[in-house]
JSON list of C-alpha atoms in Angstrom, two decimals:
[
{"chain": "G", "resi": 1, "resn": "MET", "atom": "CA", "xyz": [197.21, 72.93, 244.37]},
{"chain": "G", "resi": 2, "resn": "ALA", "atom": "CA", "xyz": [197.08, 75.83, 246.83]},
{"chain": "G", "resi": 3, "resn": "ASP", "atom": "CA", "xyz": [195.20, 75.67, 250.07]},
{"chain": "G", "resi": 4, "resn": "GLY", "atom": "CA", "xyz": [191.48, 76.46, 249.57]},
{"chain": "G", "resi": 5, "resn": "LEU", "atom": "CA", "xyz": [188.00, 75.07, 249.54]},
{"chain": "G", "resi": 6, "resn": "VAL", "atom": "CA", "xyz": [186.34, 72.50, 247.52]},
{"chain": "G", "resi": 7, "resn": "THR", "atom": "CA", "xyz": [182.71, 72.56, 246.70]},
{"chain": "G", "resi": 8, "resn": "ALA", "atom": "CA", "xyz": [180.74, 69.43, 245.82]},
{"chain": "G", "resi": 9, "resn": "PHE", "atom": "CA", "xyz": [177.22, 69.94, 244.48]},
{"chain": "G", "resi": 10, "resn": "VAL", "atom": "CA", "xyz": [174.86, 67.32, 243.16]},
{"chain": "G", "resi": 11, "resn": "ARG", "atom": "CA", "xyz": [172.01, 68.39, 240.88]},
{"chain": "G", "resi": 12, "resn": "GLY", "atom": "CA", "xyz": [168.61, 66.87, 241.22]},
{"chain": "G", "resi": 13, "resn": "SER", "atom": "CA", "xyz": [165.52, 66.90, 243.59]},
{"chain": "G", "resi": 14, "resn": "THR", "atom": "CA", "xyz": [166.12, 63.50, 244.89]},
{"chain": "G", "resi": 15, "resn": "ALA", "atom": "CA", "xyz": [170.17, 63.61, 245.29]},
{"chain": "G", "resi": 16, "resn": "ALA", "atom": "CA", "xyz": [171.94, 64.67, 248.36]},
{"chain": "G", "resi": 17, "resn": "ILE", "atom": "CA", "xyz": [175.60, 65.01, 249.46]},
{"chain": "G", "resi": 18, "resn": "THR", "atom": "CA", "xyz": [177.18, 64.85, 253.00]},
{"chain": "G", "resi": 19, "resn": "THR", "atom": "CA", "xyz": [180.39, 64.16, 254.80]},
{"chain": "G", "resi": 20, "resn": "MET", "atom": "CA", "xyz": [180.86, 61.46, 257.43]},
{"chain": "G", "resi": 21, "resn": "GLU", "atom": "CA", "xyz": [183.57, 59.29, 258.66]},
{"chain": "G", "resi": 22, "resn": "PHE", "atom": "CA", "xyz": [183.74, 56.05, 256.71]},
{"chain": "G", "resi": 23, "resn": "GLU", "atom": "CA", "xyz": [183.62, 53.84, 259.82]},
{"chain": "G", "resi": 24, "resn": "PRO", "atom": "CA", "xyz": [182.06, 50.32, 260.20]},
{"chain": "G", "resi": 25, "resn": "GLY", "atom": "CA", "xyz": [178.35, 50.73, 260.52]},
{"chain": "G", "resi": 26, "resn": "GLY", "atom": "CA", "xyz": [178.25, 54.40, 259.70]},
{"chain": "G", "resi": 27, "resn": "VAL", "atom": "CA", "xyz": [176.30, 54.21, 256.47]},
{"chain": "G", "resi": 28, "resn": "ALA", "atom": "CA", "xyz": [173.92, 51.54, 257.78]},
{"chain": "G", "resi": 29, "resn": "ASP", "atom": "CA", "xyz": [173.20, 53.76, 260.74]},
{"chain": "G", "resi": 30, "resn": "LEU", "atom": "CA", "xyz": [172.56, 56.88, 258.54]},
{"chain": "G", "resi": 31, "resn": "ARG", "atom": "CA", "xyz": [170.11, 54.71, 256.39]},
{"chain": "G", "resi": 32, "resn": "ALA", "atom": "CA", "xyz": [168.42, 53.53, 259.44]},
{"chain": "G", "resi": 33, "resn": "LEU", "atom": "CA", "xyz": [168.18, 57.07, 260.74]},
{"chain": "G", "resi": 34, "resn": "LEU", "atom": "CA", "xyz": [166.55, 58.19, 257.60]},
{"chain": "G", "resi": 35, "resn": "ASP", "atom": "CA", "xyz": [164.35, 55.27, 257.45]},
{"chain": "G", "resi": 36, "resn": "ARG", "atom": "CA", "xyz": [163.06, 56.33, 260.92]},
{"chain": "G", "resi": 37, "resn": "LEU", "atom": "CA", "xyz": [162.61, 60.04, 260.21]},
{"chain": "G", "resi": 38, "resn": "ILE", "atom": "CA", "xyz": [161.55, 59.85, 256.60]},
{"chain": "G", "resi": 39, "resn": "PRO", "atom": "CA", "xyz": [160.07, 56.37, 255.85]},
{"chain": "G", "resi": 40, "resn": "VAL", "atom": "CA", "xyz": [159.83, 54.92, 252.24]},
{"chain": "G", "resi": 41, "resn": "GLU", "atom": "CA", "xyz": [156.11, 54.07, 252.97]},
{"chain": "G", "resi": 42, "resn": "GLY", "atom": "CA", "xyz": [155.07, 57.31, 254.58]},
{"chain": "G", "resi": 43, "resn": "ASP", "atom": "CA", "xyz": [151.65, 59.07, 253.73]},
{"chain": "G", "resi": 44, "resn": "TYR", "atom": "CA", "xyz": [152.85, 61.85, 251.49]},
{"chain": "G", "resi": 45, "resn": "GLU", "atom": "CA", "xyz": [150.92, 64.37, 249.69]},
{"chain": "G", "resi": 46, "resn": "HIS", "atom": "CA", "xyz": [153.30, 64.53, 246.83]},
{"chain": "G", "resi": 47, "resn": "ASN", "atom": "CA", "xyz": [152.82, 60.94, 246.05]},
{"chain": "G", "resi": 48, "resn": "ARG", "atom": "CA", "xyz": [148.87, 61.26, 245.93]},
{"chain": "G", "resi": 49, "resn": "LEU", "atom": "CA", "xyz": [148.95, 64.35, 243.87]},
{"chain": "G", "resi": 50, "resn": "ASN", "atom": "CA", "xyz": [151.52, 63.31, 241.55]},
{"chain": "G", "resi": 51, "resn": "HIS", "atom": "CA", "xyz": [150.62, 59.60, 241.29]},
{"chain": "G", "resi": 52, "resn": "ASP", "atom": "CA", "xyz": [154.22, 58.94, 242.42]},
{"chain": "G", "resi": 53, "resn": "THR", "atom": "CA", "xyz": [156.18, 57.01, 245.00]},
{"chain": "G", "resi": 54, "resn": "ASN", "atom": "CA", "xyz": [159.32, 59.11, 245.56]},
{"chain": "G", "resi": 55, "resn": "SER", "atom": "CA", "xyz": [158.28, 61.87, 248.01]},
{"chain": "G", "resi": 56, "resn": "HIS", "atom": "CA", "xyz": [160.74, 60.27, 250.71]},
{"chain": "G", "resi": 57, "resn": "ALA", "atom": "CA", "xyz": [163.61, 60.73, 248.48]},
{"chain": "G", "resi": 58, "resn": "HIS", "atom": "CA", "xyz": [162.65, 64.49, 247.93]},
{"chain": "G", "resi": 59, "resn": "GLN", "atom": "CA", "xyz": [162.20, 65.03, 251.71]},
{"chain": "G", "resi": 60, "resn": "ARG", "atom": "CA", "xyz": [165.42, 63.17, 252.41]},
{"chain": "G", "resi": 61, "resn": "ALA", "atom": "CA", "xyz": [167.45, 65.17, 249.89]},
{"chain": "G", "resi": 62, "resn": "SER", "atom": "CA", "xyz": [166.02, 68.46, 251.34]},
{"chain": "G", "resi": 63, "resn": "LEU", "atom": "CA", "xyz": [167.01, 67.56, 254.76]},
{"chain": "G", "resi": 64, "resn": "ILE", "atom": "CA", "xyz": [170.70, 66.54, 253.86]},
{"chain": "G", "resi": 65, "resn": "GLY", "atom": "CA", "xyz": [171.20, 69.15, 251.22]},
{"chain": "G", "resi": 66, "resn": "ALA", "atom": "CA", "xyz": [172.73, 69.41, 247.79]},
{"chain": "G", "resi": 67, "resn": "SER", "atom": "CA", "xyz": [176.28, 70.66, 248.48]},
{"chain": "G", "resi": 68, "resn": "GLU", "atom": "CA", "xyz": [179.27, 70.39, 250.80]},
{"chain": "G", "resi": 69, "resn": "GLN", "atom": "CA", "xyz": [182.32, 72.51, 251.23]},
{"chain": "G", "resi": 70, "resn": "VAL", "atom": "CA", "xyz": [185.70, 70.87, 252.33]},
{"chain": "G", "resi": 71, "resn": "PRO", "atom": "CA", "xyz": [188.88, 72.38, 253.15]},
{"chain": "G", "resi": 72, "resn": "VAL", "atom": "CA", "xyz": [191.94, 71.36, 251.28]},
{"chain": "G", "resi": 73, "resn": "ILE", "atom": "CA", "xyz": [195.46, 71.75, 252.72]},
{"chain": "G", "resi": 74, "resn": "GLU", "atom": "CA", "xyz": [198.79, 70.74, 251.68]},
{"chain": "G", "resi": 75, "resn": "ALA", "atom": "CA", "xyz": [198.52, 69.86, 247.87]},
{"chain": "G", "resi": 76, "resn": "GLY", "atom": "CA", "xyz": [195.06, 68.11, 247.67]},
{"chain": "G", "resi": 77, "resn": "SER", "atom": "CA", "xyz": [194.52, 66.24, 250.76]},
{"chain": "G", "resi": 78, "resn": "PRO", "atom": "CA", "xyz": [191.02, 67.05, 252.76]},
{"chain": "G", "resi": 79, "resn": "SER", "atom": "CA", "xyz": [191.82, 68.33, 256.13]},
{"chain": "G", "resi": 80, "resn": "GLY", "atom": "CA", "xyz": [191.28, 66.34, 259.23]},
{"chain": "G", "resi": 81, "resn": "PRO", "atom": "CA", "xyz": [192.52, 63.07, 260.73]},
{"chain": "G", "resi": 82, "resn": "GLY", "atom": "CA", "xyz": [191.20, 60.15, 258.88]},
{"chain": "G", "resi": 83, "resn": "SER", "atom": "CA", "xyz": [189.91, 62.07, 256.07]},
{"chain": "G", "resi": 84, "resn": "SER", "atom": "CA", "xyz": [190.08, 60.96, 252.26]},
{"chain": "G", "resi": 85, "resn": "TRP", "atom": "CA", "xyz": [188.37, 61.34, 249.02]},
{"chain": "G", "resi": 86, "resn": "CYS", "atom": "CA", "xyz": [185.76, 58.84, 248.25]}
]
């Protein structure tokens, strides 16, 4: 594979994709941050109007985003120290 960019995209209004170092506590810290910023039990207009309970998931997905681009260097390895595909 030549050097270039890989684009990862997730389809769906409640799905998101991001990059982060997979270090101890990192995923838990991200979840805690999202819980503080956009709590599951929030007072959401979407839930009232649609008789639904997933507005928090829509808001979180909008905040994080649906795609990422990652540089690929030297036959398929993601660039950067400690980088790997998961």
